[in-house]
Coordinates of C-alpha atoms and ligand atoms in Angstrom, one line a residue:
X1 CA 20.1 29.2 7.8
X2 CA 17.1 31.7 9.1
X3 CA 14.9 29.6 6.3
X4 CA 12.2 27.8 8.6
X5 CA 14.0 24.0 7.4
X6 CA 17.5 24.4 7.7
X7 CA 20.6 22.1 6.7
X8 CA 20.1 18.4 6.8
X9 CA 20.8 17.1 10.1
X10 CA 23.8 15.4 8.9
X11 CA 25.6 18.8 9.2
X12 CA 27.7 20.6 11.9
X13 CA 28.1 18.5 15.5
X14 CA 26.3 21.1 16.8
X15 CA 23.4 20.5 15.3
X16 CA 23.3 17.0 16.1
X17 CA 23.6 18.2 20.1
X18 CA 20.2 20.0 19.3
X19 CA 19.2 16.7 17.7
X20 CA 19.8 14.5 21.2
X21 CA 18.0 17.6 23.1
X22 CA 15.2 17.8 20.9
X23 CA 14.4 14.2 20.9
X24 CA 13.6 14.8 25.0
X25 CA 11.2 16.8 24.0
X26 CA 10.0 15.5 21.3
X27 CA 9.3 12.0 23.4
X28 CA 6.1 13.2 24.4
X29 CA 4.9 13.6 20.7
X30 CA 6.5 10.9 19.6
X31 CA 6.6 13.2 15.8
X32 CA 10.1 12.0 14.2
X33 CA 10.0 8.6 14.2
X34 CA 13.3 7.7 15.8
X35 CA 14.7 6.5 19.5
X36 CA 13.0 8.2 21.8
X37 CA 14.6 9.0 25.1
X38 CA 11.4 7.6 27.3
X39 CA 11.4 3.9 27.1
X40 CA 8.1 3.4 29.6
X41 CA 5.6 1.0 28.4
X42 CA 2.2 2.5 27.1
X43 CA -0.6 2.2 28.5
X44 CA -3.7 1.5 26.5
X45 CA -5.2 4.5 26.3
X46 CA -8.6 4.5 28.1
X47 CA -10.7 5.9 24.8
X48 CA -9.2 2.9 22.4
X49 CA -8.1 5.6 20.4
X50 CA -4.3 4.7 18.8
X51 CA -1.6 6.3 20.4
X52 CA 1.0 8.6 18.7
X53 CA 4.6 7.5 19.0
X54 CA 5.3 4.7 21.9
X55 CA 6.2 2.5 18.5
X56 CA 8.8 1.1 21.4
X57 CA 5.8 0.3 23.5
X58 CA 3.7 -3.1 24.1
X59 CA 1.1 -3.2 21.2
X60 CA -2.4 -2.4 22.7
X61 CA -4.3 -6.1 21.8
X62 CA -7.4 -5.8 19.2
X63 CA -8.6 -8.7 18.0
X64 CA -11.2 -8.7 15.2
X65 CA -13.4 -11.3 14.0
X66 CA -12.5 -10.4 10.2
X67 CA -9.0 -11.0 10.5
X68 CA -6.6 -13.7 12.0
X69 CA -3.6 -11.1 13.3
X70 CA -4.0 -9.0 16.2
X71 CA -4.6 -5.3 14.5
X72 CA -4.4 -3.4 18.1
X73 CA -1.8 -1.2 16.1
X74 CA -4.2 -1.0 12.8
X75 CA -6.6 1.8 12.1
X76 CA -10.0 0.6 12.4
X77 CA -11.5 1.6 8.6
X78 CA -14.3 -0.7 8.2
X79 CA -15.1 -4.4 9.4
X80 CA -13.0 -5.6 6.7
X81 CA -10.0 -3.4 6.3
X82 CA -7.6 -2.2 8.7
X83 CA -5.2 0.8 7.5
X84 CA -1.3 1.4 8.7
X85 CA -0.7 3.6 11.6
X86 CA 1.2 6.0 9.2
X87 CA 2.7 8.8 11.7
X88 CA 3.7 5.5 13.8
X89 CA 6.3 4.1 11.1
X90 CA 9.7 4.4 11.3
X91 CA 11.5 1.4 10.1
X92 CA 12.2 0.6 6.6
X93 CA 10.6 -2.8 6.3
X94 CA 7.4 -2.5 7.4
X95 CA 6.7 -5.0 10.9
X96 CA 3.9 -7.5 9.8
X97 CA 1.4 -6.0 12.9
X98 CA 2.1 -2.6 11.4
X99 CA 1.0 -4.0 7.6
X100 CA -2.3 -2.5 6.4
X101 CA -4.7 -5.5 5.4
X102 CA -7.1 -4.6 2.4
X103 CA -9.5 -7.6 2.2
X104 CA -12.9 -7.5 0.2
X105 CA -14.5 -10.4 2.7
X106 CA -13.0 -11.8 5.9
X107 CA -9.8 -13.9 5.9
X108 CA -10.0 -17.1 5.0
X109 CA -9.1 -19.5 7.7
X110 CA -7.2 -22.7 7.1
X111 CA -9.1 -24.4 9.9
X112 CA -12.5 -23.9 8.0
X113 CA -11.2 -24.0 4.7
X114 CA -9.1 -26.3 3.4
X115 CA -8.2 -24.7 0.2
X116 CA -6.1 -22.4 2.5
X117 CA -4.5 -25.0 4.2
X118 CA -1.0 -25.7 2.8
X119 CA -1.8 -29.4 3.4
X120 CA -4.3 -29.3 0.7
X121 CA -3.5 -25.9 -1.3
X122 CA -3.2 -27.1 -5.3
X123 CA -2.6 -24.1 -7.9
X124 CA -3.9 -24.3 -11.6
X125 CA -1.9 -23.2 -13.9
X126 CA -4.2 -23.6 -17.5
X127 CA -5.8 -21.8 -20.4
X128 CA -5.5 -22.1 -24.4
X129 CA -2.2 -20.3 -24.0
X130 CA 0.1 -22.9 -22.5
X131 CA 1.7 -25.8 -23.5
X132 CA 0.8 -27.6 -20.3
X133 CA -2.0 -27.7 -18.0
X134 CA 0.0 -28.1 -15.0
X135 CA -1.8 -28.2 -10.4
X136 CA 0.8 -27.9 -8.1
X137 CA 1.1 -28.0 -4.3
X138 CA 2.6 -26.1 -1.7
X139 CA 5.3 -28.7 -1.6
X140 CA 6.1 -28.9 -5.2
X141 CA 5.7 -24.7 -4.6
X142 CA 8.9 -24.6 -2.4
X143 CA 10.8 -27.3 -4.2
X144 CA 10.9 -24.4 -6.7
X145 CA 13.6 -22.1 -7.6
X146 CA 13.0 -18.6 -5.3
X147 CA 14.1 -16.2 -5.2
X148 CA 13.3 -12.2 -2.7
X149 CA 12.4 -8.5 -3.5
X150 CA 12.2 -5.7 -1.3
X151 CA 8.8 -4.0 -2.7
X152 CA 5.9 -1.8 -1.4
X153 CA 2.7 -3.3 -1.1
X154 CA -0.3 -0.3 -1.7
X155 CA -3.5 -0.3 -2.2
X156 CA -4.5 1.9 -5.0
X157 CA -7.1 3.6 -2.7
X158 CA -4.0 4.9 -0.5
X159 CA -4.5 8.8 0.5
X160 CA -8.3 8.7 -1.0
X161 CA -9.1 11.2 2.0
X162 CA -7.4 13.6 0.3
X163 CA -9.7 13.4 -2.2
X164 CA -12.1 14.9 0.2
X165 CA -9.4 17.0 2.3
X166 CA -7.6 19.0 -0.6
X167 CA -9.7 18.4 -3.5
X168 CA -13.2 18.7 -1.9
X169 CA -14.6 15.8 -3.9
X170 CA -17.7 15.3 -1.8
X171 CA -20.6 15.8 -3.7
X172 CA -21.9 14.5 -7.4
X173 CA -20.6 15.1 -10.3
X174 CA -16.8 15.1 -8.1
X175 CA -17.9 12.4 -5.8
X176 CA -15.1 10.3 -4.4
X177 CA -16.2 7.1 -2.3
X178 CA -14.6 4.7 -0.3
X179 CA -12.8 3.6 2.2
X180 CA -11.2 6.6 3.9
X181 CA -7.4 5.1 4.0
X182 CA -6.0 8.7 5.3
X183 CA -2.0 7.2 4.4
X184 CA -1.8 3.9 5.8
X185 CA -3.0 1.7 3.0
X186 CA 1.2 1.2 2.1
X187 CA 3.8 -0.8 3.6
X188 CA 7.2 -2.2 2.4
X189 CA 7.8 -6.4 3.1
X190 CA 10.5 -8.1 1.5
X191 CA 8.6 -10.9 -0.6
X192 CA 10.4 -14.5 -0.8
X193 CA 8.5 -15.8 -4.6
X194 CA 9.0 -18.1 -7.5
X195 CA 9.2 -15.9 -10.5
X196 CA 7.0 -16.2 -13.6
X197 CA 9.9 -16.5 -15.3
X198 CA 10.3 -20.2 -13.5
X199 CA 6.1 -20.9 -14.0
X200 CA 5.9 -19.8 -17.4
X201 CA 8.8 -22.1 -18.6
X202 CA 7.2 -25.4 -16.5
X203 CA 4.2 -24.6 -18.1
X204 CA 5.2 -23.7 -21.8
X205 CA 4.2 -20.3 -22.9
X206 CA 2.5 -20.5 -26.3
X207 CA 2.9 -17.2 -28.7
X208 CA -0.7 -16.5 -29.0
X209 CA -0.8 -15.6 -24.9
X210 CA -2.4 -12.2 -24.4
X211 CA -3.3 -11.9 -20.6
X212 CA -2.6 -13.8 -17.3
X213 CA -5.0 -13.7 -14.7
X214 CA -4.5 -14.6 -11.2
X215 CA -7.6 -15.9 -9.3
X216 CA -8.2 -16.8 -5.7
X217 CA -11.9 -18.8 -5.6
X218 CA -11.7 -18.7 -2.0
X219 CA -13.0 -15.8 0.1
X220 CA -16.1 -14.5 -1.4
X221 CA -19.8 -13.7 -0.5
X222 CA -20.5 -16.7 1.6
X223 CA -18.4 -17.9 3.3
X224 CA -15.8 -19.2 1.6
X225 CA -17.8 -19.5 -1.7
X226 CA -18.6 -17.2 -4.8
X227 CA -15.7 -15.6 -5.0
X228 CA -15.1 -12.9 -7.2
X229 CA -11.4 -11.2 -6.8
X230 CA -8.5 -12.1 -9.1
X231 CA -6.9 -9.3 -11.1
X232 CA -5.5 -10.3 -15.1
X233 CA -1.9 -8.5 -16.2
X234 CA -1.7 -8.1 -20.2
X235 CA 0.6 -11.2 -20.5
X236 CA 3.6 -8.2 -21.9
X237 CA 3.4 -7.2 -18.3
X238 CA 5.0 -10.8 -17.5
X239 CA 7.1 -11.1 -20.1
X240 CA 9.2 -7.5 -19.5
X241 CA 10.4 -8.3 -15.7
X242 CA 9.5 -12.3 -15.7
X243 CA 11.6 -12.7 -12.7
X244 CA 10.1 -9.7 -10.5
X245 CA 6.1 -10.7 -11.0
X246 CA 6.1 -14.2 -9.0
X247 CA 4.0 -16.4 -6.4
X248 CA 5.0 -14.9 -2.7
X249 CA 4.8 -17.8 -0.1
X250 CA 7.3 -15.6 2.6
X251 CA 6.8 -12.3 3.8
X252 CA 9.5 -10.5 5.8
X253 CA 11.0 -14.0 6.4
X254 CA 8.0 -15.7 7.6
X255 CA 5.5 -17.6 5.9
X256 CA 3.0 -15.5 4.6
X257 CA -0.1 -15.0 7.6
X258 CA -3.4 -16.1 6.8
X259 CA -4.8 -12.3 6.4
X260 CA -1.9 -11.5 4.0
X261 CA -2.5 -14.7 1.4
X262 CA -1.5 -17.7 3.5
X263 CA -0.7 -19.9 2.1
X264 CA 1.0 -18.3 -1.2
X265 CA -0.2 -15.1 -3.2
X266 CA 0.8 -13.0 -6.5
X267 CA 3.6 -10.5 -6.3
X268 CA 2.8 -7.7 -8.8
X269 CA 5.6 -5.3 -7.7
X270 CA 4.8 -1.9 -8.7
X271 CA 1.3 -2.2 -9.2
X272 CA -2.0 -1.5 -7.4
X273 CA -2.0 -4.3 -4.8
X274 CA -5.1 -5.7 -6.1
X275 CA -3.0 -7.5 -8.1
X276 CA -1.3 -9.0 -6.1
X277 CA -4.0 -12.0 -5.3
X278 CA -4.1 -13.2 -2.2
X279 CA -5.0 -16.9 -1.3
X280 CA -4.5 -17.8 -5.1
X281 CA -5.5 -21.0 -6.5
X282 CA -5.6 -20.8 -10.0
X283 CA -4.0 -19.2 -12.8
X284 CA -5.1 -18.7 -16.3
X285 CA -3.2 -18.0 -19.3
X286 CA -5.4 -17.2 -22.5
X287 CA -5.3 -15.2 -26.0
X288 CA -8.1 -13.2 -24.7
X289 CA -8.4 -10.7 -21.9
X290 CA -10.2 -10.9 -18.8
X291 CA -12.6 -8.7 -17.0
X292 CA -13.7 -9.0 -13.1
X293 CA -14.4 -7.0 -10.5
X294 CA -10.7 -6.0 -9.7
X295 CA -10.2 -4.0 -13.6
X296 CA -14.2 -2.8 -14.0
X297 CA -16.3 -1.7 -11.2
X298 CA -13.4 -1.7 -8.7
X299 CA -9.9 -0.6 -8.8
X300 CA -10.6 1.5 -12.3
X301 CA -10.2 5.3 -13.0
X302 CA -13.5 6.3 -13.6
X303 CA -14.4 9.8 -14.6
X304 CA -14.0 12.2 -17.9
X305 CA -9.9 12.0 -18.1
X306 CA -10.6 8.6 -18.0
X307 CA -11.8 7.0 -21.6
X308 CA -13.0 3.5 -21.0
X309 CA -11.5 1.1 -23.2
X310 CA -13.3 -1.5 -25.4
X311 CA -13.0 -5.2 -25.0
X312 CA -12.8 -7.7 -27.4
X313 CA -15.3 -10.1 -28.7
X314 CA -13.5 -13.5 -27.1
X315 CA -12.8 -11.6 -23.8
X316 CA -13.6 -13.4 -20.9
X317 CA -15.8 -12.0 -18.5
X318 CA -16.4 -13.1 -14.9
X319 CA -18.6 -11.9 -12.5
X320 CA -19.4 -9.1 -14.4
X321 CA -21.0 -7.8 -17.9
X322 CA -19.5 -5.7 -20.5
X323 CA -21.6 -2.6 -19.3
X324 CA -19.4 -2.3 -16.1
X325 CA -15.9 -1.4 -18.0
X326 CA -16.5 2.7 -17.2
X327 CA -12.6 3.3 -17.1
X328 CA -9.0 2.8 -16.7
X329 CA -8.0 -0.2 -14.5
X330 CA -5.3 1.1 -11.8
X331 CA -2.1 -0.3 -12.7
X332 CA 1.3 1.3 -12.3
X333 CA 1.7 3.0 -8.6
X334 CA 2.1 6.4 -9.2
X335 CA 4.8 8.8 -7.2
X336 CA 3.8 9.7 -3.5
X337 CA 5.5 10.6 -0.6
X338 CA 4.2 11.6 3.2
X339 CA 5.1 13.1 6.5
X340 CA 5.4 10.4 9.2
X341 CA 2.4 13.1 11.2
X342 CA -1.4 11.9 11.1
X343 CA -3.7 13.8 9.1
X344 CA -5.9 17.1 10.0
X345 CA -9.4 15.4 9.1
X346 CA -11.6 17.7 8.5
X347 CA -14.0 16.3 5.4
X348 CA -13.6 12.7 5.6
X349 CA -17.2 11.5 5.5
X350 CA -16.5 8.1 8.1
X351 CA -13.8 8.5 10.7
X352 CA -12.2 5.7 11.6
X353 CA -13.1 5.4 15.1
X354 CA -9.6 4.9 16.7
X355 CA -8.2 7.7 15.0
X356 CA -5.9 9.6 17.1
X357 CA -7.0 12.7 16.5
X358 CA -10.4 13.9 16.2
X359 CA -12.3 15.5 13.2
X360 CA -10.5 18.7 12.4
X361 CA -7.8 18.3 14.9
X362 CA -4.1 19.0 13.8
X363 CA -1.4 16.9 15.4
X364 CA 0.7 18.8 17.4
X365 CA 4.8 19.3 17.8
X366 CA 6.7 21.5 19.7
X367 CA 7.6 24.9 18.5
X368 CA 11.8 23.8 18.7
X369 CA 14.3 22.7 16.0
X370 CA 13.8 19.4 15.3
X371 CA 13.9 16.8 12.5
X372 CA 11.0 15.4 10.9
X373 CA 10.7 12.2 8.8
X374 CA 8.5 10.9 6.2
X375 CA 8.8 7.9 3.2
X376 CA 8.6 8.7 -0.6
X377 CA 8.1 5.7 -3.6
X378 CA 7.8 5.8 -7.1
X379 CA 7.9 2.5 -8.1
X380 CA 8.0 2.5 -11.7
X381 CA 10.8 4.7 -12.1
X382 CA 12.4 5.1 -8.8
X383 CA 12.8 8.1 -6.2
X384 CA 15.6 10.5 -7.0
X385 CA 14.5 13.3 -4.7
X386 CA 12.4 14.7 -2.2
X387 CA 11.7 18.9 -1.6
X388 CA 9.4 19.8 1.7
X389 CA 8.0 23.7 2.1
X390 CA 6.4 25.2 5.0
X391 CA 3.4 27.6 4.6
X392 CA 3.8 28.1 0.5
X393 CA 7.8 28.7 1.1
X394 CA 10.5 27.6 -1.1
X395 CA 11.4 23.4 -1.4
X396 CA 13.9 22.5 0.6
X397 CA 15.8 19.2 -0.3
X398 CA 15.4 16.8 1.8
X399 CA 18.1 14.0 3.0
X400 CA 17.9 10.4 2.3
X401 CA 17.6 7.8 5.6
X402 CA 18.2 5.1 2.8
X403 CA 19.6 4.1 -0.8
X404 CA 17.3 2.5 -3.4
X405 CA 18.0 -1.4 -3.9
X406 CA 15.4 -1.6 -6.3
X407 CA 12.8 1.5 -7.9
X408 CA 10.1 -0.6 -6.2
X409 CA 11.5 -0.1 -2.6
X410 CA 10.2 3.3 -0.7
X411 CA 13.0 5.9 0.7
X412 CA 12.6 7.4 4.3
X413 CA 13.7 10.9 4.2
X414 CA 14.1 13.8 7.0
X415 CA 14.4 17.7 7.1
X416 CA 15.3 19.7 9.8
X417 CA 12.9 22.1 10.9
X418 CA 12.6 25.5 13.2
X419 CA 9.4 25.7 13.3
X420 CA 7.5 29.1 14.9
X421 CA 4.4 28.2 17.4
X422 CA 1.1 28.3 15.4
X423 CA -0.3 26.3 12.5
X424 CA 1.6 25.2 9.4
X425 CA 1.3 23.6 6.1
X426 CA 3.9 20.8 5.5
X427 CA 4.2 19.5 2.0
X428 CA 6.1 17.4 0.4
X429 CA 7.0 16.1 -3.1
X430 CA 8.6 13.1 -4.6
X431 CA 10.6 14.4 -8.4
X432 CA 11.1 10.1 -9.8
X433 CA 14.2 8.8 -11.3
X434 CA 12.7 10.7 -15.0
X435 CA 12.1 13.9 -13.2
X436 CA 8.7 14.2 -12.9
X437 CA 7.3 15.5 -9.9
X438 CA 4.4 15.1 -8.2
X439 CA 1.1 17.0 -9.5
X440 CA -0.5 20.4 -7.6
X441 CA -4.1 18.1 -7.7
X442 CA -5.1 15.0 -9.8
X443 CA -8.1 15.0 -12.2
X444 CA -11.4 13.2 -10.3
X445 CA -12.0 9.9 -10.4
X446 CA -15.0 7.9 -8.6
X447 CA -13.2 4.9 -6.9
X448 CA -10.7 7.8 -5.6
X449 CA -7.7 6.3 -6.5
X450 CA -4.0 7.1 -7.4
X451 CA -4.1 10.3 -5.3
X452 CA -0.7 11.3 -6.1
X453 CA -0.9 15.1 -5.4
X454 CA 1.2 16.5 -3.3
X455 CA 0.2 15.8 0.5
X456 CA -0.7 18.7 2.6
X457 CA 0.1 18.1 6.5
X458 CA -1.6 20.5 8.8
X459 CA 0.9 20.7 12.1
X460 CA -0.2 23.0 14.9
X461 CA 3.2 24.0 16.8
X462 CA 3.2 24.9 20.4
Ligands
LIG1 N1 -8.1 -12.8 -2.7 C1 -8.0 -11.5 -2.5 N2 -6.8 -10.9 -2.9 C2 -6.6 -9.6 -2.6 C3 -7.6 -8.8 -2.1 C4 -8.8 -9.5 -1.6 O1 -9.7 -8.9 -1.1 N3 -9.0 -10.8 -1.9 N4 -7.4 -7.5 -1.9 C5 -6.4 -6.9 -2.8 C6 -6.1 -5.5 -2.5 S1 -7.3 -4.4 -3.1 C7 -4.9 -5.1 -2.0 S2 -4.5 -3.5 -1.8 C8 -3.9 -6.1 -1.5 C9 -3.7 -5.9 0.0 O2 -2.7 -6.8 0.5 P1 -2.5 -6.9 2.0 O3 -3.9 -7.1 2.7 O4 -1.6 -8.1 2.2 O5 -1.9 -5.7 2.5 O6 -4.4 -7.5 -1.7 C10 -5.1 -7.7 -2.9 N5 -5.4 -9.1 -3.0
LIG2 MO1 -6.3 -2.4 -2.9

């Protein structure tokens, strides 16, 4: 017990006295994610700057011209992605003003664009691989046979500041760009769908299918036109979990908003959410493969651990030319896990500017037993464990807030913690359901994505 993280907090009565006493304290920092003994309404603070903790709180309003919901509890990233207040989180379904919104152009908006409008909305459904050409409607859509999942929606460019932070990939040849996500590009919705499974059988699956590709047409470069985002799956994909991979029209029991997919997207549990197609209007199911921006000059490992592959002389190519398949399209999620605590930035080349804290500024705690609480996933086999260390010390074990419905579903977890005033270094580390554990550092890639190292969190106790 003189370790710095002692037992789990589900221990001795004792303990949990410490627990209700610590929480007082810990009000003021808002750190663990859980009820906090001050229930006063925040204030907006007067810099713009998110708060940390007040979750309880009024949102602070922000309303963007990019985007249809109010993101006043979004990190400001770039005008047309807003990241999840990480350290803020502390339910298990995500809230839909918490959800991260990763959009290549602005939301479509059913009042300018009819192909958004559940009124008019018509899916294709075609391609030399089914039986039957088949456009339905939103109607005929939720006439259909649905059914829900509890999954984590991330982008693939989650935790690319760490990139910069832990594996100084700043400069050329290691140089990692984009958008600087810090841990917020994650959430966990439970997704009301039709399965492929239901599709594929009104459409007729022929046996020379060889990849699906799921298409939205509708935001793009102009407004509204040229669009270029869809993501294909290798038609196998479909065919080994038929009844997970589906087209989403609810989101946490609500139809889906307009800035997550209104009126229906893809579900790709598992998988990078870019493919996961939002506003989709079109499928196509083909004997060749596809290429577009989403597998080739976006959302691909690019960099020497990374052989590109080669594609085939009937692929279909759109939007792009052969020349721009460098690398490994992002697919499966890999195993993460993180500290409900902002980030020390010290690297990152943009800050967003309502960041909490400010370039290399650690959060701070107090220096008293306490409990802290953070979420692990590892979708494609499931979470079986999480292990935290302080300052290079030995794991620890950490307790499970929740059970596992389904390997795509994330885990909170929380370790108690004595910590001595002064700087530490938190980490933690996911082990999956086939006992693999989270890597020391992951090779380089250019888009910076899948960082699945282990996270470092820089805490200054006081
Ligand atoms: N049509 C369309 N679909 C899209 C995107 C987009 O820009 N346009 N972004 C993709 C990416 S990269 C991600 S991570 C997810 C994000 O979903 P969310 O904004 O609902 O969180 O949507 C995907 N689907
Ligand atoms: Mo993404």
């Amino acid at each position: 017990m003189d370790d710095p993280i002692h037992a789990p907090i589900d221990g001795p009565p004792s303990l949990s006295l410490d627990r209700r006493r610590l929480f007082v304290g810990l009000a003021a920092f808002g750190a663990a994610g859980t009820a906090r003994a001050d229930d006063a309404p925040a204030k907006p603070t007067s810099d713009g700057k998110l708060t940390i903790g007040n979750t309880s709180a009024p949102p602070v309003s922000r309303l963007h011209p990019s985007f249809v919901k109010d993101v006043g509890l979004l990190t400001d990233l770039n005008p047309t992605n807003q990241g999840g207040a990480w350290w803020n989180f502390d339910t298990y379904i995500t809230p839909l003003e918490q959800f991260y919104i990763r959009n290549e152009y602005p939301t479509p908006r059913a009042d300018i664009d009819r192909r958004v409008d559940p009124r008019h909305w018509r899916l294709k459904i075609h391609g030399d691989a089914v039986e039957r050409e088949t456009e339905i409607s939103y109607d005929d859509l939720l006439k259909m046979p649905s059914r829900s999942i509890i999954s984590v929606m991330q982008c693939a460019g989650n935790g690319r500041s760490l990139f910069w932070e832990q594996q100084d990939m700043l400069q050329a040849p290691q140089k990692v760009t984009g958008n600087g996500w810090g841990l917020g590009g994650v959430g966990l919705a439970e997704w009301q769908y039709v399965p492929m499974s239901y599709i594929l059988g009104l459409v007729g699956l022929k046996p020379n299918a060889k990849a699906c590709l799921f298409w939205s047409g509708v935001d793009g470069k102009k407004p509204n036109t040229e669009s270029d985002t869809g993501r294909p799956l290798p038609i196998s994909e479909i065919i080994n979990r038929p009844d997970d991979i589906g087209l989403a029209f609810k989101m946490n029991g609500k139809p889906l908003l307009p800035d997550h997919g209104a009126p229906v997207r893809a579900l790709v549990p598992g998988w990078a959410g870019g493919a996961s197609t939002k506003w989709l209007t079109e499928i196509k199911i083909a004997s060749h493969d596809f290429w577009v921006r989403l597998n080739t000059i976006g959302h691909a490992n690019i960099g020497p651990a990374y052989p590109a592959p080669m594609p085939g002389a009937d692929d279909e190519f759109r939007f792009v030319k052969p020349s721009d398949i460098r690398g490994v399209p992002v697919a499966w999620h890999v195993a993460r896990s993180m500290l409900t605590v902002p980030l020390a930035l010290t690297k990152q080349p943009h800050m967003p500017p309502n960041y909490p804290l400010g370039r290399g500024e650690a959060p701070l705690l107090p220096a008293s037993p306490q409990a802290l609480r953070g979420y692990a996933w590892a979708p494609q086999a499931g979470v079986r464990r999480v292990d935290v260390r302080v300052n290079g010390g030995l794991w620890q074990e950490a307790r499970f807030i929740d059970p596992q419905p389904n390997p795509y579903t994330w885990r909170r977890f929380e370790i108690a913690l004595d910590p001595q005033p002064g700087e530490a270094i938190i980490e933690t580390r996911t082990m999956d359901n086939r006992g693999q554990v989270q890597p020391v550092t992951v090779p380089f890639n250019e888009g910076g994505y899948d960082f699945g190292a282990i996270p470092k969190f820089r805490i200054r106790f006081a």
